[in-house]
Amino acid sequence: MSRSFHSVGRPSRQSGLSLIELMISIVLGLLIAGAAVSMFLSFSRTYTASESLSRIQENARISFELMSRDMREAGSIPCSRYLPVVNVLNGADGSWWNTWGSGLVGYDNGTFPGSLAGTDAVQVISGASSTAFVSNHAPVSATTRWYVAANGRGSNSLFRVALRGSTVGAAEEVVEGVSDMQLTFLLPGSSNYVVASSIPSARWRDVIAMRMDLGLSGIDRVGTDNSVITRRVVHTVTLRSRNA
């Protein structure tokens, strides 16, 4: 009598991940995702900081370029400034030509009307380009004023006001982010720049150069302490009519 035996195989395991393996995978995924987000935020902050710094540098270049154009022409007229001016007109006191003597006048520590407290300002006078008949002509001087003031958006800007004759133009916002402007001036025979308050009114005609020290700040808060980037930039310009 023969007996047959049938072996019963062990049931196969279901392939997949255990709970521990799944938890480890989730943790590793979270770590990788966190590192990626951290790198993205770091790169984004670096990019924003670089962009803010570039904007500050650009604002400095624009400020110095536009201001220098006016400063170089301070006190200049088509004729030589050394030619004597004789007034043979009645009631000509206070005429445009009387202001050529100074050409440039500085103001200290917010003394200029409308300027920000503690900042300096400057007024430049030069000849205005115009065409007229000699028989009926009232020559005008072009007066330009530069100063720092609040822009109404929570920050400060560099402003420019142009006057032609008796007509006062509206204040023009030139560059945003200029928080401070300190001006010093150089007199002949000296190597030291001095502030405006130390220059007698009769000696403004002798000023040969001006040094501009601007304080600029960015708009975005990208600093480590959530502050804006600030920089100070210095530029010197000479007056052409005083060095001829």
PDB file of C-alpha atoms in Angstrom:
ATOM      1  CA  MET A   1       0.000   0.000   0.000  1.00  0.00           C
ATOM      2  CA  SER A   2       1.516   3.241  -1.068  1.00  0.00           C
ATOM      3  CA  ARG A   3       0.903   6.648   0.347  1.00  0.00           C
ATOM      4  CA  SER A   4       1.264   9.912  -1.477  1.00  0.00           C
ATOM      5  CA  PHE A   5       2.338  13.015   0.295  1.00  0.00           C
ATOM      6  CA  HIS A   6       1.718  16.528  -0.958  1.00  0.00           C
ATOM      7  CA  SER A   7       4.047  19.214   0.363  1.00  0.00           C
ATOM      8  CA  VAL A   8       2.386  22.456   1.135  1.00  0.00           C
ATOM      9  CA  GLY A   9       4.608  25.476   0.255  1.00  0.00           C
ATOM     10  CA  ARG A  10       5.022  28.396   2.606  1.00  0.00           C
ATOM     11  CA  PRO A  11       2.952  31.391   1.576  1.00  0.00           C
ATOM     12  CA  SER A  12       5.011  34.030  -0.275  1.00  0.00           C
ATOM     13  CA  ARG A  13       5.542  37.390   1.362  1.00  0.00           C
ATOM     14  CA  GLN A  14       3.911  40.468  -0.136  1.00  0.00           C
ATOM     15  CA  SER A  15       6.574  42.765  -1.596  1.00  0.00           C
ATOM     16  CA  GLY A  16       6.639  46.404  -0.379  1.00  0.00           C
ATOM     17  CA  LEU A  17       7.890  48.666   2.391  1.00  0.00           C
ATOM     18  CA  SER A  18       7.497  48.176   6.031  1.00  0.00           C
ATOM     19  CA  LEU A  19       6.171  50.933   8.246  1.00  0.00           C
ATOM     20  CA  ILE A  20       9.654  51.739   9.530  1.00  0.00           C
ATOM     21  CA  GLU A  21      11.069  51.966   6.013  1.00  0.00           C
ATOM     22  CA  LEU A  22       8.206  54.212   4.978  1.00  0.00           C
ATOM     23  CA  MET A  23       8.796  56.525   7.921  1.00  0.00           C
ATOM     24  CA  ILE A  24      12.512  56.703   7.147  1.00  0.00           C
ATOM     25  CA  SER A  25      11.733  57.551   3.515  1.00  0.00           C
ATOM     26  CA  ILE A  26       9.354  60.302   4.573  1.00  0.00           C
ATOM     27  CA  VAL A  27      11.937  61.787   6.941  1.00  0.00           C
ATOM     28  CA  LEU A  28      14.642  61.726   4.256  1.00  0.00           C
ATOM     29  CA  GLY A  29      12.255  63.327   1.777  1.00  0.00           C
ATOM     30  CA  LEU A  30      11.400  66.067   4.236  1.00  0.00           C
ATOM     31  CA  LEU A  31      15.094  66.724   4.875  1.00  0.00           C
ATOM     32  CA  ILE A  32      15.827  66.987   1.153  1.00  0.00           C
ATOM     33  CA  ALA A  33      12.815  69.246   0.577  1.00  0.00           C
ATOM     34  CA  GLY A  34      13.822  71.430   3.525  1.00  0.00           C
ATOM     35  CA  ALA A  35      17.370  71.745   2.199  1.00  0.00           C
ATOM     36  CA  ALA A  36      16.046  72.688  -1.239  1.00  0.00           C
ATOM     37  CA  VAL A  37      13.722  75.335   0.215  1.00  0.00           C
ATOM     38  CA  SER A  38      16.535  76.696   2.385  1.00  0.00           C
ATOM     39  CA  MET A  39      18.858  76.973  -0.629  1.00  0.00           C
ATOM     40  CA  PHE A  40      16.128  78.665  -2.652  1.00  0.00           C
ATOM     41  CA  LEU A  41      15.460  81.208   0.092  1.00  0.00           C
ATOM     42  CA  SER A  42      19.191  81.825   0.488  1.00  0.00           C
ATOM     43  CA  PHE A  43      19.679  82.361  -3.249  1.00  0.00           C
ATOM     44  CA  SER A  44      16.588  84.579  -3.368  1.00  0.00           C
ATOM     45  CA  ARG A  45      17.864  86.745  -0.504  1.00  0.00           C
ATOM     46  CA  THR A  46      21.299  86.958  -2.116  1.00  0.00           C
ATOM     47  CA  TYR A  47      19.758  87.986  -5.430  1.00  0.00           C
ATOM     48  CA  THR A  48      17.573  90.610  -3.750  1.00  0.00           C
ATOM     49  CA  ALA A  49      20.574  91.980  -1.840  1.00  0.00           C
ATOM     50  CA  SER A  50      22.660  92.148  -5.031  1.00  0.00           C
ATOM     51  CA  GLU A  51      19.823  93.870  -6.862  1.00  0.00           C
ATOM     52  CA  SER A  52      19.409  96.381  -4.025  1.00  0.00           C
ATOM     53  CA  LEU A  53      23.142  97.108  -4.003  1.00  0.00           C
ATOM     54  CA  SER A  54      23.152  97.550  -7.784  1.00  0.00           C
ATOM     55  CA  ARG A  55      20.245  99.980  -7.499  1.00  0.00           C
ATOM     56  CA  ILE A  56      22.161 101.990  -4.891  1.00  0.00           C
ATOM     57  CA  GLN A  57      25.215 102.156  -7.156  1.00  0.00           C
ATOM     58  CA  GLU A  58      23.066 103.214 -10.096  1.00  0.00           C
ATOM     59  CA  ASN A  59      21.358 105.909  -8.014  1.00  0.00           C
ATOM     60  CA  ALA A  60      24.761 107.206  -6.935  1.00  0.00           C
ATOM     61  CA  ARG A  61      25.946 107.446 -10.553  1.00  0.00           C
ATOM     62  CA  ILE A  62      22.779 109.254 -11.643  1.00  0.00           C
ATOM     63  CA  SER A  63      22.925 111.672  -8.707  1.00  0.00           C
ATOM     64  CA  PHE A  64      26.552 112.602  -9.244  1.00  0.00           C
ATOM     65  CA  GLU A  65      26.228 112.863 -13.021  1.00  0.00           C
ATOM     66  CA  LEU A  66      23.216 115.180 -12.978  1.00  0.00           C
ATOM     67  CA  MET A  67      24.483 117.306 -10.098  1.00  0.00           C
ATOM     68  CA  SER A  68      27.943 117.596 -11.629  1.00  0.00           C
ATOM     69  CA  ARG A  69      26.499 118.989 -14.859  1.00  0.00           C
ATOM     70  CA  ASP A  70      24.961 121.875 -12.939  1.00  0.00           C
ATOM     71  CA  MET A  71      27.942 122.412 -10.634  1.00  0.00           C
ATOM     72  CA  ARG A  72      30.447 122.666 -13.479  1.00  0.00           C
ATOM     73  CA  GLU A  73      28.411 125.487 -15.007  1.00  0.00           C
ATOM     74  CA  ALA A  74      28.071 127.467 -11.766  1.00  0.00           C
ATOM     75  CA  GLY A  75      28.583 131.169 -12.426  1.00  0.00           C
ATOM     76  CA  SER A  76      29.310 130.643 -16.107  1.00  0.00           C
ATOM     77  CA  ILE A  77      28.152 133.049 -18.796  1.00  0.00           C
ATOM     78  CA  PRO A  78      28.907 133.134 -22.538  1.00  0.00           C
ATOM     79  CA  CYS A  79      31.385 135.934 -21.963  1.00  0.00           C
ATOM     80  CA  SER A  80      34.346 135.563 -19.669  1.00  0.00           C
ATOM     81  CA  ARG A  81      33.499 135.938 -16.010  1.00  0.00           C
ATOM     82  CA  TYR A  82      36.506 138.233 -15.668  1.00  0.00           C
ATOM     83  CA  LEU A  83      34.996 140.907 -17.905  1.00  0.00           C
ATOM     84  CA  PRO A  84      33.639 143.851 -15.887  1.00  0.00           C
ATOM     85  CA  VAL A  85      29.880 144.416 -15.889  1.00  0.00           C
ATOM     86  CA  VAL A  86      28.652 147.994 -15.952  1.00  0.00           C
ATOM     87  CA  ASN A  87      25.047 148.792 -15.104  1.00  0.00           C
ATOM     88  CA  VAL A  88      23.735 151.764 -17.099  1.00  0.00           C
ATOM     89  CA  LEU A  89      20.043 150.894 -16.696  1.00  0.00           C
ATOM     90  CA  ASN A  90      17.598 152.554 -14.369  1.00  0.00           C
ATOM     91  CA  GLY A  91      16.135 150.349 -11.657  1.00  0.00           C
ATOM     92  CA  ALA A  92      18.336 147.402 -12.497  1.00  0.00           C
ATOM     93  CA  ASP A  93      19.142 146.436  -8.910  1.00  0.00           C
ATOM     94  CA  GLY A  94      18.714 142.728  -8.325  1.00  0.00           C
ATOM     95  CA  SER A  95      18.983 141.911 -12.013  1.00  0.00           C
ATOM     96  CA  TRP A  96      20.205 138.550 -13.168  1.00  0.00           C
ATOM     97  CA  TRP A  97      23.795 139.660 -13.675  1.00  0.00           C
ATOM     98  CA  ASN A  98      24.151 140.699 -10.043  1.00  0.00           C
ATOM     99  CA  THR A  99      24.118 137.047  -9.005  1.00  0.00           C
ATOM    100  CA  TRP A 100      27.096 135.941 -11.075  1.00  0.00           C
ATOM    101  CA  GLY A 101      29.436 136.957  -8.280  1.00  0.00           C
ATOM    102  CA  SER A 102      28.575 133.905  -6.227  1.00  0.00           C
ATOM    103  CA  GLY A 103      27.332 131.435  -8.842  1.00  0.00           C
ATOM    104  CA  LEU A 104      27.114 128.790  -6.160  1.00  0.00           C
ATOM    105  CA  VAL A 105      25.844 128.971  -2.576  1.00  0.00           C
ATOM    106  CA  GLY A 106      25.664 126.146  -0.053  1.00  0.00           C
ATOM    107  CA  TYR A 107      23.338 125.606   2.902  1.00  0.00           C
ATOM    108  CA  ASP A 108      24.155 123.590   6.036  1.00  0.00           C
ATOM    109  CA  ASN A 109      22.122 121.279   8.267  1.00  0.00           C
ATOM    110  CA  GLY A 110      18.642 121.669   6.863  1.00  0.00           C
ATOM    111  CA  THR A 111      18.724 125.476   6.688  1.00  0.00           C
ATOM    112  CA  PHE A 112      17.496 125.374   3.103  1.00  0.00           C
ATOM    113  CA  PRO A 113      13.671 125.668   3.003  1.00  0.00           C
ATOM    114  CA  GLY A 114      12.008 122.295   2.496  1.00  0.00           C
ATOM    115  CA  SER A 115      15.148 120.229   2.985  1.00  0.00           C
ATOM    116  CA  LEU A 116      15.484 117.348   5.418  1.00  0.00           C
ATOM    117  CA  ALA A 117      16.861 118.211   8.856  1.00  0.00           C
ATOM    118  CA  GLY A 118      20.604 117.657   9.103  1.00  0.00           C
ATOM    119  CA  THR A 119      21.178 117.587   5.336  1.00  0.00           C
ATOM    120  CA  ASP A 120      22.916 120.135   3.122  1.00  0.00           C
ATOM    121  CA  ALA A 121      21.682 121.858  -0.019  1.00  0.00           C
ATOM    122  CA  VAL A 122      23.196 123.890  -2.831  1.00  0.00           C
ATOM    123  CA  GLN A 123      21.993 126.592  -5.204  1.00  0.00           C
ATOM    124  CA  VAL A 124      23.674 126.998  -8.578  1.00  0.00           C
ATOM    125  CA  ILE A 125      23.336 129.979 -10.904  1.00  0.00           C
ATOM    126  CA  SER A 126      24.449 129.920 -14.540  1.00  0.00           C
ATOM    127  CA  GLY A 127      23.554 131.479 -17.857  1.00  0.00           C
ATOM    128  CA  ALA A 128      20.350 130.382 -19.542  1.00  0.00           C
ATOM    129  CA  SER A 129      20.302 129.636 -23.249  1.00  0.00           C
ATOM    130  CA  SER A 130      17.896 132.006 -24.957  1.00  0.00           C
ATOM    131  CA  THR A 131      17.424 134.066 -28.104  1.00  0.00           C
ATOM    132  CA  ALA A 132      16.008 137.600 -28.122  1.00  0.00           C
ATOM    133  CA  PHE A 133      16.305 140.985 -29.746  1.00  0.00           C
ATOM    134  CA  VAL A 134      18.677 143.388 -28.065  1.00  0.00           C
ATOM    135  CA  SER A 135      16.130 146.205 -28.338  1.00  0.00           C
ATOM    136  CA  ASN A 136      13.646 144.373 -26.121  1.00  0.00           C
ATOM    137  CA  HIS A 137      15.253 141.693 -24.038  1.00  0.00           C
ATOM    138  CA  ALA A 138      15.306 140.821 -20.360  1.00  0.00           C
ATOM    139  CA  PRO A 139      18.152 138.310 -19.895  1.00  0.00           C
ATOM    140  CA  VAL A 140      17.459 135.535 -17.452  1.00  0.00           C
ATOM    141  CA  SER A 141      19.654 133.407 -15.283  1.00  0.00           C
ATOM    142  CA  ALA A 142      19.045 129.725 -14.680  1.00  0.00           C
ATOM    143  CA  THR A 143      19.002 128.904 -10.991  1.00  0.00           C
ATOM    144  CA  THR A 144      19.047 125.283  -9.876  1.00  0.00           C
ATOM    145  CA  ARG A 145      18.619 124.036  -6.341  1.00  0.00           C
ATOM    146  CA  TRP A 146      19.511 120.555  -5.118  1.00  0.00           C
ATOM    147  CA  TYR A 147      18.374 119.196  -1.768  1.00  0.00           C
ATOM    148  CA  VAL A 148      17.129 116.088   0.065  1.00  0.00           C
ATOM    149  CA  ALA A 149      13.545 115.857   1.303  1.00  0.00           C
ATOM    150  CA  ALA A 150      10.827 113.339   2.133  1.00  0.00           C
ATOM    151  CA  ASN A 151       9.127 111.868  -0.931  1.00  0.00           C
ATOM    152  CA  GLY A 152       5.784 111.056   0.673  1.00  0.00           C
ATOM    153  CA  ARG A 153       6.296 107.285   0.375  1.00  0.00           C
ATOM    154  CA  GLY A 154       8.037 106.731   3.671  1.00  0.00           C
ATOM    155  CA  SER A 155      11.562 107.424   2.419  1.00  0.00           C
ATOM    156  CA  ASN A 156      13.724 110.322   1.225  1.00  0.00           C
ATOM    157  CA  SER A 157      14.828 111.397  -2.238  1.00  0.00           C
ATOM    158  CA  LEU A 158      17.101 113.850  -4.001  1.00  0.00           C
ATOM    159  CA  PHE A 159      15.109 116.758  -5.410  1.00  0.00           C
ATOM    160  CA  ARG A 160      15.883 119.427  -7.993  1.00  0.00           C
ATOM    161  CA  VAL A 161      14.140 122.766  -8.457  1.00  0.00           C
ATOM    162  CA  ALA A 162      14.853 124.893 -11.522  1.00  0.00           C
ATOM    163  CA  LEU A 163      14.140 128.622 -11.682  1.00  0.00           C
ATOM    164  CA  ARG A 164      14.319 130.752 -14.803  1.00  0.00           C
ATOM    165  CA  GLY A 165      14.098 134.429 -14.067  1.00  0.00           C
ATOM    166  CA  SER A 166      11.188 134.937 -11.691  1.00  0.00           C
ATOM    167  CA  THR A 167       9.467 131.659 -12.609  1.00  0.00           C
ATOM    168  CA  VAL A 168       9.871 128.923 -10.013  1.00  0.00           C
ATOM    169  CA  GLY A 169       9.421 125.410 -11.325  1.00  0.00           C
ATOM    170  CA  ALA A 170       7.973 122.489  -9.425  1.00  0.00           C
ATOM    171  CA  ALA A 171      10.277 120.316  -7.358  1.00  0.00           C
ATOM    172  CA  GLU A 172      11.398 117.288  -9.363  1.00  0.00           C
ATOM    173  CA  GLU A 173      12.193 114.013  -7.644  1.00  0.00           C
ATOM    174  CA  VAL A 174      15.433 112.898  -9.273  1.00  0.00           C
ATOM    175  CA  VAL A 175      16.643 109.876  -7.313  1.00  0.00           C
ATOM    176  CA  GLU A 176      14.851 107.814  -4.676  1.00  0.00           C
ATOM    177  CA  GLY A 177      16.702 106.436  -1.687  1.00  0.00           C
ATOM    178  CA  VAL A 178      19.003 109.404  -1.005  1.00  0.00           C
ATOM    179  CA  SER A 179      18.793 109.764   2.771  1.00  0.00           C
ATOM    180  CA  ASP A 180      21.575 112.276   3.374  1.00  0.00           C
ATOM    181  CA  MET A 181      23.709 114.823   1.529  1.00  0.00           C
ATOM    182  CA  GLN A 182      26.742 116.538   3.021  1.00  0.00           C
ATOM    183  CA  LEU A 183      28.535 119.187   0.975  1.00  0.00           C
ATOM    184  CA  THR A 184      31.957 120.732   1.484  1.00  0.00           C
ATOM    185  CA  PHE A 185      33.751 123.333  -0.614  1.00  0.00           C
ATOM    186  CA  LEU A 186      37.329 124.109  -1.615  1.00  0.00           C
ATOM    187  CA  LEU A 187      38.797 127.599  -1.716  1.00  0.00           C
ATOM    188  CA  PRO A 188      41.963 128.601  -3.615  1.00  0.00           C
ATOM    189  CA  GLY A 189      45.205 128.087  -1.740  1.00  0.00           C
ATOM    190  CA  SER A 190      43.694 125.492   0.592  1.00  0.00           C
ATOM    191  CA  SER A 191      43.748 121.716   0.584  1.00  0.00           C
ATOM    192  CA  ASN A 192      40.919 121.314   3.080  1.00  0.00           C
ATOM    193  CA  TYR A 193      37.255 121.249   2.142  1.00  0.00           C
ATOM    194  CA  VAL A 194      35.067 123.333   4.454  1.00  0.00           C
ATOM    195  CA  VAL A 195      31.343 123.444   5.213  1.00  0.00           C
ATOM    196  CA  ALA A 196      29.092 126.166   3.833  1.00  0.00           C
ATOM    197  CA  SER A 197      28.618 127.967   7.148  1.00  0.00           C
ATOM    198  CA  SER A 198      32.342 128.701   7.374  1.00  0.00           C
ATOM    199  CA  ILE A 199      32.477 130.499   4.008  1.00  0.00           C
ATOM    200  CA  PRO A 200      31.771 134.265   4.097  1.00  0.00           C
ATOM    201  CA  SER A 201      29.211 135.453   1.567  1.00  0.00           C
ATOM    202  CA  ALA A 202      31.871 137.473  -0.246  1.00  0.00           C
ATOM    203  CA  ARG A 203      33.994 134.367  -0.830  1.00  0.00           C
ATOM    204  CA  TRP A 204      31.484 132.167  -2.612  1.00  0.00           C
ATOM    205  CA  ARG A 205      32.813 133.656  -5.840  1.00  0.00           C
ATOM    206  CA  ASP A 206      36.159 132.025  -5.063  1.00  0.00           C
ATOM    207  CA  VAL A 207      34.977 128.436  -4.558  1.00  0.00           C
ATOM    208  CA  ILE A 208      36.740 126.203  -7.087  1.00  0.00           C
ATOM    209  CA  ALA A 209      35.435 122.733  -6.187  1.00  0.00           C
ATOM    210  CA  MET A 210      32.703 120.968  -4.263  1.00  0.00           C
ATOM    211  CA  ARG A 211      32.713 117.560  -2.612  1.00  0.00           C
ATOM    212  CA  MET A 212      29.422 115.661  -2.444  1.00  0.00           C
ATOM    213  CA  ASP A 213      28.943 112.980   0.198  1.00  0.00           C
ATOM    214  CA  LEU A 214      25.681 111.115  -0.347  1.00  0.00           C
ATOM    215  CA  GLY A 215      24.045 108.615   1.955  1.00  0.00           C
ATOM    216  CA  LEU A 216      21.974 106.127  -0.040  1.00  0.00           C
ATOM    217  CA  SER A 217      19.742 103.298   1.066  1.00  0.00           C
ATOM    218  CA  GLY A 218      17.929 100.471  -0.657  1.00  0.00           C
ATOM    219  CA  ILE A 219      14.200  99.891  -0.658  1.00  0.00           C
ATOM    220  CA  ASP A 220      13.962  96.200   0.244  1.00  0.00           C
ATOM    221  CA  ARG A 221      14.804  94.967   3.738  1.00  0.00           C
ATOM    222  CA  VAL A 222      17.427  92.367   2.931  1.00  0.00           C
ATOM    223  CA  GLY A 223      19.873  92.816   5.800  1.00  0.00           C
ATOM    224  CA  THR A 224      20.563  90.124   8.384  1.00  0.00           C
ATOM    225  CA  ASP A 225      18.640  92.205  10.920  1.00  0.00           C
ATOM    226  CA  ASN A 226      15.811  92.902   8.448  1.00  0.00           C
ATOM    227  CA  SER A 227      17.216  96.315   7.616  1.00  0.00           C
ATOM    228  CA  VAL A 228      17.876  98.026   4.285  1.00  0.00           C
ATOM    229  CA  ILE A 229      21.324  98.226   2.718  1.00  0.00           C
ATOM    230  CA  THR A 230      22.995 101.614   3.177  1.00  0.00           C
ATOM    231  CA  ARG A 231      26.088 103.061   1.543  1.00  0.00           C
ATOM    232  CA  ARG A 232      27.961 106.375   1.549  1.00  0.00           C
ATOM    233  CA  VAL A 233      29.530 107.554  -1.703  1.00  0.00           C
ATOM    234  CA  VAL A 234      31.762 110.593  -2.226  1.00  0.00           C
ATOM    235  CA  HIS A 235      32.318 112.520  -5.447  1.00  0.00           C
ATOM    236  CA  THR A 236      34.235 115.727  -6.174  1.00  0.00           C
ATOM    237  CA  VAL A 237      33.495 118.167  -8.990  1.00  0.00           C
ATOM    238  CA  THR A 238      35.393 121.286 -10.036  1.00  0.00           C
ATOM    239  CA  LEU A 239      33.794 124.493 -11.280  1.00  0.00           C
ATOM    240  CA  ARG A 240      34.864 125.176 -14.852  1.00  0.00           C
ATOM    241  CA  SER A 241      34.364 128.925 -14.682  1.00  0.00           C
ATOM    242  CA  ARG A 242      36.647 129.116 -11.630  1.00  0.00           C
ATOM    243  CA  ASN A 243      39.488 127.152 -13.165  1.00  0.00           C
ATOM    244  CA  ALA A 244      39.745 128.949 -16.486  1.00  0.00           C
TER     245      ALA A 244
END
